[in-house]
CSV table of C-alpha atoms in Angstrom, one decimal:
chain,number,residue,atom,x,y,z
C,1,MET,CA,26.5,-48.1,9.6
C,2,SER,CA,28.2,-45.5,11.8
C,3,ARG,CA,27.7,-41.8,11.5
C,4,MET,CA,31.5,-41.4,10.2
C,5,MET,CA,30.7,-43.9,7.6
C,6,LYS,CA,27.7,-42.0,6.4
C,7,TYR,CA,29.5,-39.1,6.2
C,8,ALA,CA,32.3,-40.3,4.2
C,9,LEU,CA,29.5,-42.0,2.0
C,10,LEU,CA,28.0,-38.7,1.5
C,11,LEU,CA,31.1,-37.1,0.7
C,12,PHE,CA,32.2,-40.0,-2.1
C,13,CYS,CA,28.9,-39.5,-3.7
C,14,ILE,CA,29.1,-35.5,-3.9
C,15,SER,CA,32.5,-35.9,-5.5
C,16,ILE,CA,31.2,-38.6,-8.2
C,17,SER,CA,28.7,-36.1,-9.1
C,18,PHE,CA,30.5,-33.3,-9.3
C,19,ILE,CA,33.3,-35.3,-11.9
C,20,ALA,CA,30.5,-36.4,-13.8
C,21,SER,CA,29.3,-33.1,-14.3
C,22,ALA,CA,32.7,-31.3,-15.0
C,23,LYS,CA,34.1,-33.6,-17.5
C,24,LYS,CA,34.6,-33.5,-21.0
C,25,ILE,CA,32.8,-35.4,-23.5
C,26,VAL,CA,34.1,-36.1,-26.8
C,27,LEU,CA,31.1,-36.6,-28.9
C,28,PRO,CA,31.5,-39.6,-31.4
C,29,GLN,CA,30.3,-39.9,-34.9
C,30,ASN,CA,26.9,-41.4,-35.4
C,31,PHE,CA,26.1,-42.3,-39.1
C,32,GLU,CA,22.7,-43.2,-39.8
C,33,ASN,CA,21.7,-43.5,-43.7
C,34,GLY,CA,25.1,-41.5,-44.6
C,35,LYS,CA,24.7,-38.8,-42.3
C,36,ASN,CA,26.6,-38.3,-38.9
C,37,VAL,CA,23.7,-37.2,-36.7
C,38,LEU,CA,23.6,-35.8,-33.5
C,39,ARG,CA,21.3,-37.2,-31.1
C,40,GLN,CA,19.7,-36.3,-27.8
C,41,SER,CA,20.6,-39.7,-26.1
C,42,MET,CA,24.4,-38.5,-26.8
C,43,LEU,CA,23.8,-35.4,-24.6
C,44,THR,CA,22.6,-36.3,-21.1
C,45,VAL,CA,25.3,-35.2,-18.7
C,46,PRO,CA,24.5,-31.9,-16.8
C,47,GLY,CA,27.4,-29.5,-16.3
C,48,ALA,CA,29.4,-31.5,-19.0
C,49,GLU,CA,31.7,-29.9,-21.9
C,50,TYR,CA,30.7,-31.6,-25.1
C,51,VAL,CA,33.6,-31.4,-27.5
C,52,LEU,CA,32.5,-31.5,-31.2
C,53,CYS,CA,35.3,-32.6,-33.8
C,54,TYR,CA,32.8,-33.2,-36.7
C,55,LYS,CA,30.1,-32.1,-38.6
C,56,TYR,CA,26.9,-33.1,-37.3
C,57,ASP,CA,23.0,-33.0,-38.9
C,58,LEU,CA,20.1,-32.8,-36.4
C,59,LEU,CA,17.6,-33.8,-39.0
C,60,GLY,CA,15.3,-31.4,-38.3
C,61,ASP,CA,15.1,-32.3,-34.5
C,62,THR,CA,15.2,-30.4,-31.1
C,63,ILE,CA,18.1,-31.0,-28.7
C,64,THR,CA,17.7,-29.8,-25.1
C,65,MET,CA,20.9,-29.1,-23.5
C,66,PRO,CA,21.7,-30.5,-19.9
C,67,LYS,CA,21.6,-28.1,-17.2
C,68,GLY,CA,24.6,-26.0,-17.3
C,69,ALA,CA,26.2,-27.7,-20.3
C,70,SER,CA,28.3,-26.3,-23.0
C,71,LEU,CA,29.3,-26.9,-26.4
C,72,SER,CA,32.8,-26.7,-27.8
C,73,PHE,CA,33.8,-26.8,-31.2
C,74,ASN,CA,37.4,-27.9,-32.6
C,75,SER,CA,38.8,-27.4,-36.2
C,76,ASP,CA,35.8,-27.1,-38.5
C,77,ALA,CA,33.3,-28.9,-36.7
C,78,SER,CA,29.8,-27.6,-37.1
C,79,ILE,CA,25.9,-28.6,-36.8
C,80,SER,CA,23.2,-28.1,-39.0
C,81,ASN,CA,19.7,-28.3,-39.8
C,82,GLY,CA,17.5,-28.3,-36.4
C,83,PHE,CA,16.9,-26.7,-33.1
C,84,PHE,CA,19.0,-26.3,-29.6
C,85,LYS,CA,16.9,-25.4,-26.4
C,86,GLY,CA,19.4,-23.9,-23.7
C,87,ASN,CA,19.6,-24.6,-20.3
C,88,ASN,CA,22.1,-22.1,-18.4
C,89,SER,CA,24.2,-23.4,-21.4
C,90,ASN,CA,27.5,-21.8,-23.3
C,91,VAL,CA,29.2,-22.2,-26.8
C,92,LYS,CA,33.0,-22.1,-27.1
C,93,ALA,CA,34.1,-21.9,-30.6
C,94,ASP,CA,37.0,-20.1,-32.6
C,95,VAL,CA,35.7,-17.0,-34.3
C,96,ALA,CA,37.0,-18.2,-37.9
C,97,PHE,CA,34.6,-21.2,-38.6
C,98,VAL,CA,31.2,-21.5,-39.5
C,99,ARG,CA,29.5,-23.4,-36.7
C,100,PHE,CA,25.9,-23.4,-37.0
C,101,TYR,CA,23.9,-24.2,-40.7
C,102,GLY,CA,20.1,-23.6,-40.3
C,103,ILE,CA,20.2,-24.1,-36.6
C,104,GLN,CA,17.5,-22.1,-34.6
C,105,PHE,CA,17.9,-21.4,-30.6
C,106,SER,CA,15.7,-21.1,-27.8
C,107,GLY,CA,15.7,-21.3,-24.0
C,108,ASP,CA,18.5,-20.1,-21.7
C,109,TRP,CA,22.0,-19.3,-22.8
C,110,ASN,CA,24.8,-17.5,-21.3
C,111,VAL,CA,27.5,-17.1,-24.2
C,112,ARG,CA,29.8,-14.1,-23.3
C,113,HIS,CA,30.7,-13.4,-26.7
C,114,ILE,CA,28.7,-14.4,-30.2
C,115,TYR,CA,30.2,-14.0,-33.5
C,116,SER,CA,28.2,-13.5,-37.0
C,117,THR,CA,31.0,-15.9,-38.6
C,118,TRP,CA,29.5,-18.7,-36.7
C,119,PHE,CA,26.6,-18.4,-38.6
C,120,ASN,CA,25.9,-19.1,-42.6
C,121,MET,CA,25.5,-15.5,-43.0
C,122,ASN,CA,25.0,-13.9,-46.5
C,123,GLU,CA,23.3,-17.5,-48.0
C,124,ASP,CA,20.0,-15.5,-48.5
C,125,THR,CA,17.5,-13.2,-46.8
C,126,GLU,CA,15.7,-15.9,-44.7
C,127,ALA,CA,18.9,-17.4,-43.6
C,128,ASN,CA,20.4,-14.0,-42.3
C,129,THR,CA,16.9,-13.4,-40.9
C,130,SER,CA,17.2,-16.3,-39.1
C,131,ASN,CA,20.7,-16.4,-38.0
C,132,PHE,CA,20.3,-12.5,-36.6
C,133,ARG,CA,17.3,-13.8,-34.4
C,134,SER,CA,19.6,-16.7,-32.9
C,135,MET,CA,22.3,-14.6,-32.1
C,136,CYS,CA,20.2,-12.6,-29.9
C,137,MET,CA,18.8,-15.7,-28.3
C,138,LEU,CA,22.5,-16.6,-27.1
C,139,THR,CA,22.3,-13.9,-24.8
C,140,GLY,CA,20.0,-13.6,-21.7
C,141,ASP,CA,18.8,-10.5,-19.7
C,142,ASN,CA,20.6,-12.1,-16.6
C,143,HIS,CA,24.1,-12.3,-18.4
C,144,LYS,CA,26.4,-10.0,-19.8
C,145,GLY,CA,26.8,-10.6,-23.7
C,146,THR,CA,28.4,-9.2,-26.5
C,147,ILE,CA,27.3,-9.8,-30.4
C,148,HIS,CA,29.8,-9.1,-32.6
C,149,ILE,CA,28.6,-8.7,-36.4
C,150,ALA,CA,31.4,-8.9,-39.1
C,151,ARG,CA,31.8,-6.7,-42.1
C,152,GLY,CA,29.7,-7.7,-45.0
C,153,ASN,CA,26.1,-6.8,-46.5
C,154,TYR,CA,23.3,-8.5,-44.8
C,155,THR,CA,19.9,-8.9,-46.3
C,156,VAL,CA,17.1,-9.1,-43.8
C,157,LYS,CA,13.0,-9.0,-43.7
C,158,ALA,CA,10.4,-8.3,-41.2
C,159,ASP,CA,7.0,-10.0,-41.2
C,160,LYS,CA,3.9,-10.3,-39.2
C,161,LYS,CA,5.0,-13.1,-37.2
C,162,TYR,CA,8.4,-11.7,-36.6
C,163,PRO,CA,8.0,-7.7,-36.6
C,164,SER,CA,11.7,-7.3,-35.2
C,165,VAL,CA,14.4,-8.6,-36.8
C,166,MET,CA,16.6,-8.4,-33.7
C,167,VAL,CA,15.0,-8.2,-30.4
C,168,LEU,CA,18.2,-7.4,-28.1
C,169,ASN,CA,18.0,-9.0,-24.4
C,170,SER,CA,19.3,-6.2,-21.3
C,171,ASN,CA,23.0,-6.2,-20.9
C,172,THR,CA,23.9,-6.9,-24.4
C,173,GLU,CA,26.5,-5.0,-26.3
C,174,LEU,CA,26.1,-5.1,-29.9
C,175,ILE,CA,29.4,-4.2,-32.1
C,176,LEU,CA,27.7,-3.6,-35.6
C,177,ASP,CA,30.8,-3.4,-38.6
C,178,GLY,CA,28.6,-5.0,-41.1
C,179,THR,CA,25.6,-3.2,-43.3
C,180,ILE,CA,22.0,-4.4,-42.4
C,181,ILE,CA,19.9,-4.0,-45.4
C,182,LEU,CA,15.9,-4.3,-44.4
C,183,GLU,CA,13.9,-5.9,-47.3
C,184,GLY,CA,11.0,-3.7,-48.7
C,185,ASN,CA,7.7,-4.9,-47.3
C,186,GLU,CA,4.3,-3.5,-46.7
C,187,LEU,CA,3.7,-3.8,-43.0
C,188,GLU,CA,2.5,-1.1,-41.2
C,189,ARG,CA,4.9,-1.0,-38.3
C,190,TYR,CA,8.0,-2.9,-37.9
C,191,ASN,CA,11.7,-2.6,-36.4
C,192,ILE,CA,15.2,-3.5,-37.0
C,193,ILE,CA,16.5,-3.6,-33.9
C,194,ASP,CA,13.9,-4.1,-30.9
C,195,ILE,CA,15.2,-3.0,-27.1
C,196,ASN,CA,12.0,-1.8,-25.7
C,197,SER,CA,11.6,-2.2,-22.2
C,198,LYS,CA,15.2,-3.6,-21.5
C,199,ARG,CA,18.5,-2.0,-20.0
C,200,ASN,CA,22.1,-1.8,-20.1
C,201,ILE,CA,22.1,-1.7,-24.1
C,202,VAL,CA,25.2,-0.7,-25.8
C,203,VAL,CA,25.4,-0.1,-29.8
C,204,HIS,CA,28.3,0.6,-31.7
C,205,GLY,CA,30.5,-0.1,-34.5
C,206,LEU,CA,31.4,1.0,-38.0
C,207,GLY,CA,28.4,-0.3,-39.5
C,208,ILE,CA,25.1,0.7,-41.3
C,209,ILE,CA,21.4,0.0,-40.8
C,210,MET,CA,19.4,0.6,-44.1
C,211,GLY,CA,15.6,1.1,-43.6
C,212,ASP,CA,13.1,0.4,-46.6
C,213,VAL,CA,12.1,3.9,-46.8
C,214,ALA,CA,12.9,3.9,-50.7
C,215,THR,CA,11.7,0.2,-51.2
C,216,HIS,CA,8.6,0.0,-48.9
C,217,ILE,CA,5.7,-1.4,-50.6
C,218,GLY,CA,2.8,-0.1,-48.7
C,219,ASP,CA,1.6,3.4,-47.9
C,220,LYS,CA,0.0,3.0,-44.4
C,221,GLY,CA,1.2,3.1,-40.7
C,222,GLN,CA,4.4,4.4,-39.4
C,223,TRP,CA,6.1,2.3,-41.3
C,224,GLU,CA,9.6,0.8,-40.1
C,225,TRP,CA,11.4,2.0,-36.9
C,226,VAL,CA,15.4,1.4,-36.9
C,227,PHE,CA,15.3,1.3,-32.8
C,228,LEU,CA,12.2,0.4,-30.9
C,229,TYR,CA,12.7,1.6,-27.4
C,230,ARG,CA,11.0,3.0,-24.4
C,231,LEU,CA,14.0,2.8,-21.8
C,232,LEU,CA,17.5,4.1,-21.4
C,233,ILE,CA,20.2,2.6,-24.0
C,234,MET,CA,23.6,3.9,-24.9
C,235,LEU,CA,24.1,4.5,-28.6
C,236,THR,CA,28.2,5.1,-29.1
């Protein structure tokens, strides 16, 4: 094979790879025992935009996103009951619909705007607390991310395993227009918003953060801190 032909073949392979990684993939329905189940085998193409048009159940499983891939929601599509691990991943969705029911996130996500309306908020204290943690996971220290908390009252809790309700990453803007209410506990030290050792944090909005001074059960330690930080932040 001539050098020119080898070069042409290389360009063809690169082109095919780019097309595969950049395409939109509409996820089909996949019914198992009456439930529309989303499986790892349905998300395998790096860089693809996976379009969801239906309601899916993960059945408690974990799906790892292909590198650089994104989730794009149409209409009232949603995902419930499971875990998503990001890999420089993104989420694209209208702000008006709930997208995640009982979904927890981990890994590397790069979502520019995250909305509390995507999550099943106000269901109960456990769900609210898990949802706030998931919102924080959709940002990353190396990305600019904005978390929008809509109006409403959100009761949350801190415990020994997760002493901070929200752990903000660097370069995060938190727009709080709702009211976060911490459930009383007996822990000696815990936080509502943890921004320890982070940078470029902005917190503002019309909302309220209510600690548990009046409802605290224990009588030891420093009790709850609204903010835990050691580096410069901006509160406006």
